[in-house]
Short mmCIF file of C-alpha atoms in Angstrom, two decimals:
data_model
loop_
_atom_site.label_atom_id
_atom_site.label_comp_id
_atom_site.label_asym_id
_atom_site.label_seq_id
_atom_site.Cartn_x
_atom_site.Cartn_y
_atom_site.Cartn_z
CA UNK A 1 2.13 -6.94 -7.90
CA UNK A 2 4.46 -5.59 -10.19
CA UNK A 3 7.09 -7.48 -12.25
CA UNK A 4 9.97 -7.53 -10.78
CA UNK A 5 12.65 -6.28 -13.36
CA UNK A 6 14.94 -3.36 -14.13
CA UNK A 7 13.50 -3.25 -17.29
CA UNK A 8 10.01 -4.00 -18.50
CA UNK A 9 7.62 -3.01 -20.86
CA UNK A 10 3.91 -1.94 -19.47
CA UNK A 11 0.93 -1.88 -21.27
CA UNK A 12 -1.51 0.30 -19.52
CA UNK A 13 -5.86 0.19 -20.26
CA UNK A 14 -8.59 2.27 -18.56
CA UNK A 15 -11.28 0.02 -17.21
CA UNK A 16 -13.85 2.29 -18.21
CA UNK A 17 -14.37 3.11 -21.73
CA UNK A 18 -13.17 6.81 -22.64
CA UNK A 19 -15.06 9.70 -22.54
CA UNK A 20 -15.07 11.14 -25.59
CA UNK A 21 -13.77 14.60 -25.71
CA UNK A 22 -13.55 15.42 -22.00
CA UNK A 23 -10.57 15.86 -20.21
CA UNK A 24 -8.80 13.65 -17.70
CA UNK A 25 -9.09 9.90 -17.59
CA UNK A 26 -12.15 8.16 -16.83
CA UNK A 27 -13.50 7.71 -13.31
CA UNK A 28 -16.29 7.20 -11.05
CA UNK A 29 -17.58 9.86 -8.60
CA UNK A 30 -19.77 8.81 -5.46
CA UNK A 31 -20.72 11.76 -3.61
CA UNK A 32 -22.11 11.22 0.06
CA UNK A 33 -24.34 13.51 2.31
CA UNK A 34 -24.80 12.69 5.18
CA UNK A 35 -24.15 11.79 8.88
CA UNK A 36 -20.77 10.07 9.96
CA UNK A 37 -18.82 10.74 6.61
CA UNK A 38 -15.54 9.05 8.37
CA UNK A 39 -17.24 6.00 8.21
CA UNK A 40 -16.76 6.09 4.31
CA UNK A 41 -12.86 5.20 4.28
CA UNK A 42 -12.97 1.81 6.26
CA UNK A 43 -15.86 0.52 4.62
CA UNK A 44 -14.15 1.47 1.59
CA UNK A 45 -11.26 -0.69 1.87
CA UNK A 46 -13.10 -2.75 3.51
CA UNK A 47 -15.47 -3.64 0.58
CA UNK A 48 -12.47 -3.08 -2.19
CA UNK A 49 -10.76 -5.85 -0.39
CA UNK A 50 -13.85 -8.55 -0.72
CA UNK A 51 -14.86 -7.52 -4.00
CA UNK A 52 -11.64 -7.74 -5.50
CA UNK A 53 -10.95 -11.09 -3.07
CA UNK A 54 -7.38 -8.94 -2.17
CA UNK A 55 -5.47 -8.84 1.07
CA UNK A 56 -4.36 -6.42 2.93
CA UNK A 57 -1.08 -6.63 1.40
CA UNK A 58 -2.34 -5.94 -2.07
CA UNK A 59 -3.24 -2.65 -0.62
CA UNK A 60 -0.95 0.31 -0.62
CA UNK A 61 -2.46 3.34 1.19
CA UNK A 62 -0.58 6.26 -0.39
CA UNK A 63 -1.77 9.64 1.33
CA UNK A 64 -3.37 8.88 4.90
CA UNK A 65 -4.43 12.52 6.03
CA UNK A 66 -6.62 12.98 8.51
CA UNK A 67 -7.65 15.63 11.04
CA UNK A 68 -9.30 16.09 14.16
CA UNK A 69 -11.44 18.13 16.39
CA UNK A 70 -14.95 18.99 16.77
CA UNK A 71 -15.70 18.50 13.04
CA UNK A 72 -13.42 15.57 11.19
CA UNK A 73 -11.62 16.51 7.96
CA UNK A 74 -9.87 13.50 6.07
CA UNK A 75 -8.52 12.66 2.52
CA UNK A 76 -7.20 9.46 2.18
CA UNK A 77 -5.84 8.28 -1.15
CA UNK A 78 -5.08 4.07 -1.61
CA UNK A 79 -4.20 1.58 -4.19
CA UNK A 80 -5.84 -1.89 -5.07
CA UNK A 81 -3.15 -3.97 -6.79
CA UNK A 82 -4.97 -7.64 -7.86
CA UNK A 83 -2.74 -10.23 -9.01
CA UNK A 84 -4.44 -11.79 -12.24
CA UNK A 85 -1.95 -13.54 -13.34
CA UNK A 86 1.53 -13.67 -14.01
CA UNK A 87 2.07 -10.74 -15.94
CA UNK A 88 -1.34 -8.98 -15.33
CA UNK A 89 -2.79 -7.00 -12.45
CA UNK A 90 -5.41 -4.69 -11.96
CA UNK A 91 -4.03 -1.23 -10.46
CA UNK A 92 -6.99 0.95 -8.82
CA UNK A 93 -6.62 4.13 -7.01
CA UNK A 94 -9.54 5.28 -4.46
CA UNK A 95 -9.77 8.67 -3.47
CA UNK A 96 -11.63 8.75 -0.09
CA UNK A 97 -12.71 12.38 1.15
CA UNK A 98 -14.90 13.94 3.71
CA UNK A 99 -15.46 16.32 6.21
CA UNK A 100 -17.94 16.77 9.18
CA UNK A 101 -19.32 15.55 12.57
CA UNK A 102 -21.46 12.66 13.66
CA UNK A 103 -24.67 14.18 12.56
CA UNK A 104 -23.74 16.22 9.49
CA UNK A 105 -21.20 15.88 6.71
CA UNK A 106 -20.51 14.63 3.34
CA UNK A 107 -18.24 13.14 1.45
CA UNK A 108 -16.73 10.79 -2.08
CA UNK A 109 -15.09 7.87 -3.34
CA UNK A 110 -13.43 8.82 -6.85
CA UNK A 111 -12.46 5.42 -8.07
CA UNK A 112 -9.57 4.98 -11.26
CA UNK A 113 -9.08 1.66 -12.01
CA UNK A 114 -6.35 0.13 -14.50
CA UNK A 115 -5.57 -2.84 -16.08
CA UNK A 116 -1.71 -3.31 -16.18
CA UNK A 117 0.43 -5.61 -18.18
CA UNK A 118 4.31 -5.75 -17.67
CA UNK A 119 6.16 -8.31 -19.95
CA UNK A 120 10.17 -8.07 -18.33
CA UNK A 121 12.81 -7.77 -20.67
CA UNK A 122 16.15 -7.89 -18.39
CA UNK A 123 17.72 -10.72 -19.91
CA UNK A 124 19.48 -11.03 -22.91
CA UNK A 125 16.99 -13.45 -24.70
CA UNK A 126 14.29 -11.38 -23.40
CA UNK A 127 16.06 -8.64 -25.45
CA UNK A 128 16.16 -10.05 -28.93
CA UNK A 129 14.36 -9.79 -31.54
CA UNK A 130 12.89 -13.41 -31.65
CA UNK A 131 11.85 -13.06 -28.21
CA UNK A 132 9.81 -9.85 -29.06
CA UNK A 133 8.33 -11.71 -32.22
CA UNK A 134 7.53 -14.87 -30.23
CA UNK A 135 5.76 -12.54 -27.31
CA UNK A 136 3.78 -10.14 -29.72
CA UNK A 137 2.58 -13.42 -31.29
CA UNK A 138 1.81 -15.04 -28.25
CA UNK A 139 0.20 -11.97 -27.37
CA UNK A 140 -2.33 -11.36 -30.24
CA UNK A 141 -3.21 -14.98 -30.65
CA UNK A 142 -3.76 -15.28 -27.19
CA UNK A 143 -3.60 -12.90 -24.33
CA UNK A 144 -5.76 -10.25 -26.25
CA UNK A 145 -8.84 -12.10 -25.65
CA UNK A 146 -7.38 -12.75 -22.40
CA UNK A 147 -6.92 -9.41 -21.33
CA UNK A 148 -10.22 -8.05 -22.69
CA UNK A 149 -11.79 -10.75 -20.37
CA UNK A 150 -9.84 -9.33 -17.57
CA UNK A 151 -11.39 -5.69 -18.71
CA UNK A 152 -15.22 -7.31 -18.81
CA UNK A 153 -14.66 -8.77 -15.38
CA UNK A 154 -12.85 -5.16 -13.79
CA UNK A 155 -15.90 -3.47 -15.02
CA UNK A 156 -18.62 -6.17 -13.36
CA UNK A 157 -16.44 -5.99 -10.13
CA UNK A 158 -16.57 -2.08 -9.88
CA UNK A 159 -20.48 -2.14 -10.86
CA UNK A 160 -20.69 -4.43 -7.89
CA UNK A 161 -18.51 -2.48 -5.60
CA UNK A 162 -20.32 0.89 -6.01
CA UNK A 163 -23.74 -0.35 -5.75
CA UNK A 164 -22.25 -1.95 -2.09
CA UNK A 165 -21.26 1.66 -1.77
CA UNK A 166 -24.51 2.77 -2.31
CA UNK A 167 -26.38 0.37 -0.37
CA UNK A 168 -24.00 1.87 2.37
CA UNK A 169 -24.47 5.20 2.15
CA UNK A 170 -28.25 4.58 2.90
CA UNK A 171 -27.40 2.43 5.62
CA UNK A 172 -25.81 5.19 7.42
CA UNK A 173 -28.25 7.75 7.14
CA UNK A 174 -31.23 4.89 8.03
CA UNK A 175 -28.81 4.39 10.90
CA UNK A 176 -29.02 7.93 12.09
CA UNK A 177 -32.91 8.58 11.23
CA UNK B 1 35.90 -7.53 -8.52
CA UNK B 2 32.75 -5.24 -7.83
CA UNK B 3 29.56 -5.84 -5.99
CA UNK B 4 26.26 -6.73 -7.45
CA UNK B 5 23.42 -4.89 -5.34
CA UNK B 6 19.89 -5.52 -6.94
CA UNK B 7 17.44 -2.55 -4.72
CA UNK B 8 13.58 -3.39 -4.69
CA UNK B 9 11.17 -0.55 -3.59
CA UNK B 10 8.63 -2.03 -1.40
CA UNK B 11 5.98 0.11 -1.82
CA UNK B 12 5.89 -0.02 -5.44
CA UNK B 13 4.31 1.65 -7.97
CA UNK B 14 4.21 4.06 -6.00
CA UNK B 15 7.80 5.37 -3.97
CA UNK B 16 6.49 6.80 -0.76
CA UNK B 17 3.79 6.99 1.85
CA UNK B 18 2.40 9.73 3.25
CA UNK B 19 0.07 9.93 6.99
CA UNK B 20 -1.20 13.69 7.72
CA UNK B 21 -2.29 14.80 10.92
CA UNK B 22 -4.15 17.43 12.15
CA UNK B 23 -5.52 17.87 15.97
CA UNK B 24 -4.03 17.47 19.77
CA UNK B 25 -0.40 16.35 20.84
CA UNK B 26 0.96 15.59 17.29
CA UNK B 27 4.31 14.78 18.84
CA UNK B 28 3.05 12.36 21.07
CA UNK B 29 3.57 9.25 18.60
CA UNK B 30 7.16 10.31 18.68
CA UNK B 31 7.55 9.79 22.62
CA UNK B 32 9.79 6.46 22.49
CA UNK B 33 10.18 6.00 18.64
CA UNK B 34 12.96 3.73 19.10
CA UNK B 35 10.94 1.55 21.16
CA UNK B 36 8.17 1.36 18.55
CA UNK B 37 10.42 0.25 15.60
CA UNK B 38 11.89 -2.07 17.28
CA UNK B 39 8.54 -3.87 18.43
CA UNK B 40 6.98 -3.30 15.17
CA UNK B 41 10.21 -3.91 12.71
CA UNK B 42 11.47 -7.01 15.04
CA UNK B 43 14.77 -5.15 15.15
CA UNK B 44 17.27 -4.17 17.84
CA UNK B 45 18.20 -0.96 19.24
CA UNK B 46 21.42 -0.65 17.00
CA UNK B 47 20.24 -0.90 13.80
CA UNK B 48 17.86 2.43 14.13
CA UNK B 49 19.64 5.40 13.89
CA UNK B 50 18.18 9.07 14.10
CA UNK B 51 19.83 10.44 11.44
CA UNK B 52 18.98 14.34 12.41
CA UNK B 53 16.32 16.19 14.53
CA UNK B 54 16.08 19.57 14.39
CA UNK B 55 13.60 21.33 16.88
CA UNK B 56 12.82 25.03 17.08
CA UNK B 57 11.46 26.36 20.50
CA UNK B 58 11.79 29.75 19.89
CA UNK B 59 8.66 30.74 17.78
CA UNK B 60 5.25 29.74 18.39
CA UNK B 61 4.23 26.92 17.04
CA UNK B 62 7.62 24.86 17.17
CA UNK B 63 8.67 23.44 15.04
CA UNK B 64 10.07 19.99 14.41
CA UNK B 65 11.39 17.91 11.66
CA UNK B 66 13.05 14.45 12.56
CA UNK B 67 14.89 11.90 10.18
CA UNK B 68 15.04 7.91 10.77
CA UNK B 69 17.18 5.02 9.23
CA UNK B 70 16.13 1.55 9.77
CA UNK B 71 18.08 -1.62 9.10
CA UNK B 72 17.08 -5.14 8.76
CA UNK B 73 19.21 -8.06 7.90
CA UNK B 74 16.81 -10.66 6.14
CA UNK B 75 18.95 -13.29 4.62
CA UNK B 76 22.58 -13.74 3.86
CA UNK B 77 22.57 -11.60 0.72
CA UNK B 78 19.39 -9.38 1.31
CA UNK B 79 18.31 -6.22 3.92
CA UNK B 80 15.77 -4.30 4.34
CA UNK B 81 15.91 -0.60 4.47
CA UNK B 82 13.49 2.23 5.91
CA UNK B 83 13.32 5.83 6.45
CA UNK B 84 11.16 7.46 8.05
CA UNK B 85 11.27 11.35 7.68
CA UNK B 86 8.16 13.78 10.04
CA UNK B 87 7.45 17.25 9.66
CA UNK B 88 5.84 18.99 11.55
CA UNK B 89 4.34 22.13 14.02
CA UNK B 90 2.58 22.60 17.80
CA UNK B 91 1.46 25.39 19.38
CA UNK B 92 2.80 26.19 22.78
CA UNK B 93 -0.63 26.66 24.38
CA UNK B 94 -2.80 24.73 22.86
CA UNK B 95 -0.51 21.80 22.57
CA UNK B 96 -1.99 20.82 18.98
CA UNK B 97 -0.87 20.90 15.76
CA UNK B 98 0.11 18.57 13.05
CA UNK B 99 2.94 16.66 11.43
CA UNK B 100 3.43 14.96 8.20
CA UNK B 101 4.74 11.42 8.34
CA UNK B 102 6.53 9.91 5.28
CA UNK B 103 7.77 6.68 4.84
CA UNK B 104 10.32 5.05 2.12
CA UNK B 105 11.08 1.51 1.81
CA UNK B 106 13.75 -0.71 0.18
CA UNK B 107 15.13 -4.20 -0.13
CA UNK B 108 18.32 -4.45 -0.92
CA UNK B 109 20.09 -7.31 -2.07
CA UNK B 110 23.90 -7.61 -2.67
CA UNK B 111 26.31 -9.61 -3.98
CA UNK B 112 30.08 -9.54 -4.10
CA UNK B 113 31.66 -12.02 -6.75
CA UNK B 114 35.22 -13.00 -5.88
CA UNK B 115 34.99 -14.05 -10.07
CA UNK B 116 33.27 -14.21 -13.45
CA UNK B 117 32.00 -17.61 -12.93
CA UNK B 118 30.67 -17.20 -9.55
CA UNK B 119 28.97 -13.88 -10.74
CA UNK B 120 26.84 -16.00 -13.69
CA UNK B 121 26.35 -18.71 -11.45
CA UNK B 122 24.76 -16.04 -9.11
CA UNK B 123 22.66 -14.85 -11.52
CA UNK B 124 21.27 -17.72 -12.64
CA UNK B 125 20.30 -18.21 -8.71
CA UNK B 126 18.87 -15.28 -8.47
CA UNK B 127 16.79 -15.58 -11.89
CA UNK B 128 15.93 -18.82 -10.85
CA UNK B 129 15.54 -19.29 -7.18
CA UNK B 130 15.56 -15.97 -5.48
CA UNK B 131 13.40 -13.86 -7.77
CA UNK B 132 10.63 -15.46 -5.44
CA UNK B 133 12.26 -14.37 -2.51
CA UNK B 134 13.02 -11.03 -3.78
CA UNK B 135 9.50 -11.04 -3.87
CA UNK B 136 8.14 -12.12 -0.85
CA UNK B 137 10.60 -9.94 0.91
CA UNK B 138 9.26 -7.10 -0.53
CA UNK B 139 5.61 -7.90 0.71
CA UNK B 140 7.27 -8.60 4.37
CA UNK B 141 8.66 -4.64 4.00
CA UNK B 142 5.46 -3.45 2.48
CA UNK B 143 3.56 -5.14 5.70
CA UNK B 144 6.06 -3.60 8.22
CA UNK B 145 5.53 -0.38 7.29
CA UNK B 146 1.66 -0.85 7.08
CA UNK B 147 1.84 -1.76 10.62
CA UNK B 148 3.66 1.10 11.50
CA UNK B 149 1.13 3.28 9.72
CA UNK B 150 -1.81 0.78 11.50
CA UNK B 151 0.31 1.61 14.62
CA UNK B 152 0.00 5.09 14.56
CA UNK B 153 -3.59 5.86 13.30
CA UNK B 154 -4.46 3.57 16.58
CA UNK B 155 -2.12 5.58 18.49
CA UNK B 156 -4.65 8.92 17.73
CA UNK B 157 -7.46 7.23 17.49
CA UNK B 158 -7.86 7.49 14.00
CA UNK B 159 -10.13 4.91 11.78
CA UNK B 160 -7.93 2.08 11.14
CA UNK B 161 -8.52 -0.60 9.34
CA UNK B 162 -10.94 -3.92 11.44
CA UNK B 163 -8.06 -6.36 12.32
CA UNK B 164 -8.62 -10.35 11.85
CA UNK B 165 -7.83 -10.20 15.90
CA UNK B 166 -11.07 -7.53 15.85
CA UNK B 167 -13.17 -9.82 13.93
CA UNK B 168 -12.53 -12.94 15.92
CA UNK B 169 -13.27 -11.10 19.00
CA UNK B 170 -16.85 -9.61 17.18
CA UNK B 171 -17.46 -13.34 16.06
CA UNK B 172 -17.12 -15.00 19.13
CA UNK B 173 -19.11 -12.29 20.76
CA UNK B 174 -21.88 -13.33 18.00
CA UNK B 175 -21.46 -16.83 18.85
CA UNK B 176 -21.67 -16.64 22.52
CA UNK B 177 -24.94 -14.55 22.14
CA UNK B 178 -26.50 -16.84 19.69
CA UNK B 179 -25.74 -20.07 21.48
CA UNK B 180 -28.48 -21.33 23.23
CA UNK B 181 -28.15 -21.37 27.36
CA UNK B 182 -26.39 -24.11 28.90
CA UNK B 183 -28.48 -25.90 31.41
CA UNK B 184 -26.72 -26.54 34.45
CA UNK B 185 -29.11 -29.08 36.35
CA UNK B 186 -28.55 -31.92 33.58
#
């Protein structure tokens, strides 16, 4: 979660290393074609929640839009927000989409995940200038390594998660022949 | 001497939620809306309040658009606060449509110093003590409106999210099958 304070100061890091010269921030793409694309979104969440070891709290489903008829049409966009420790979470935003019936369909995960770090700085103390030099201190001594752990680990976590994806998304067609 | 109010969004980072619908009867989840937020919010009647409803009969689709306030007292100094705002269109034949659901929530917590000294001592509280709260009050809003949103998708059928309830059930279903047969002559 985030820190609670009026004021803060966030330092923001991609999970996945940059692209180079492309555009946009870095993200993953699963694309699924196949029967039963609805299934994707609860299985999902469903697997974002155990790989990450998050509740359902820690999830914040943003854009829920779904429709329905003879052939389904959803986009559902949530966010994954894992505690790591007090002033660290990870903040990852899954973009579930598909469209089709039973038999045909297809559909993709986009997955952006962020590592977040808020240090507060409502108080007074918090505002002066031996506080900052303290916490930058603190910070480079320690909670670099600390952090780039927490990046290592984000990236073994989302290798994990997609291949669970994967494994799914040839369950479902197996399912249907 | 002026009030302190401290206002925590509960569905930060992000402000709002949005649910989208698109198929039969999308004013059907509004039939008794009242009753809903009480059940699901734990409130009573009197502290939900339609704030405005404006309904348009005489095109086709109609039209709707309906506003909600929601109030919750949760401790002496703190209350919860959520809105609930739908938009949206059904054909007069058909009977489908769709609406757009969006949902804002807040905690608020306030504080009215009758002096300086109670005011710091306050704040030291609240730095100390009720920063927890603060927190876990917000995670109690975030959860009430997921249940509404859990509430709804259930309401159309839509894929919801397995319940621990769901899993228990699909467990002991498991375990009932797997045990071996109970022989009744011993």
């Amino acid at each position: 979660m985030p820190v609670l304070a009026r004021m803060k100061m966030m330092i923001e890091e991609e999970l996945y290393p940059p692209k180079g010269t492309a555009k946009g921030s870095p993200r993953s793409i699963l694309t699924y074609i196949g029967p039963d694309p609805g299934k994707l979104y609860p299985k999902t969440r469903e697997f974002a929640k155990a790989v990450f070891n998050a509740t359902d709290a820690d999830i914040h489903e943003e854009i829920y839009d779904w429709g329905k008829g003879e052939k389904e049409k959803y986009r559902v966009r949530f966010y994954l927000l894992r505690d790591l420790d007090k002033f660290t979470y990870y903040f990852i935003r899954f973009d579930v989409k598909g469209e089709g019936t039973e038999k045909s369909g297809k559909g993709s995960v986009t997955i952006r995940p962020l590592l977040r770090t808020e240090y507060p700085q409502d108080t007074l103390w918090q505002r002066t200038i031996f506080y900052e030099m303290i916490r930058v201190f603190w910070h480079r001594l320690f909670y670099h390594n600390r952090r780039r752990e927490y990046i290592w680990e984000g990236r073994n976590l989302l290798s994990m998660l997609q291949s669970q994806l994967r494994d799914y998304f040839k369950e479902i067609r197996e399912e249907h022949g | 001497m002026g009030k302190l109010v401290v206002t925590d969004e509960c569905l930060v980072p992000r402000r709002l939620s949005w649910l989208h619908y698109r198929g039969p009867d999308p004013i059907g989840f509004m039939k008794d809306f009242k009753k809903t937020l009480r059940f699901i919010f734990e409130v009573s009647t009197t502290r939900c309040r339609e704030k405005k409803l404006l309904w348009d009969y005489t095109g086709d689709p109609i039209r709707f658009y309906n506003e909600w306030w929601l109030h919750k007292e949760l401790s002496r100094f703190s209350e919860m606060k959520v809105s609930f705002r739908i938009l949206g269109y059904v054909s007069k034949g058909k009977k489908d449509g769709n609406f757009s659901l969006e949902m804002y929530g807040e905690v608020n917590h306030t504080f009215s110093p009758s002096n300086w000294f109670t005011k710091y001592v306050w704040l030291i509280y609240n730095y100390i003590f009720y920063n927890k709260l603060r927190d876990r009050y917000s995670l109690m809003c975030r959860d009430y409106i997921n249940n509404y949103m859990n509430w709804v998708k259930e309401h159309y059928n839509l894929k919801t999210v397995v319940t621990a309830e769901d899993r228990r059930d699909s467990f002991k279903e498991e375990v009932e099958k797997e045990a071996p047969p109970v022989d009744e002559s011993e």
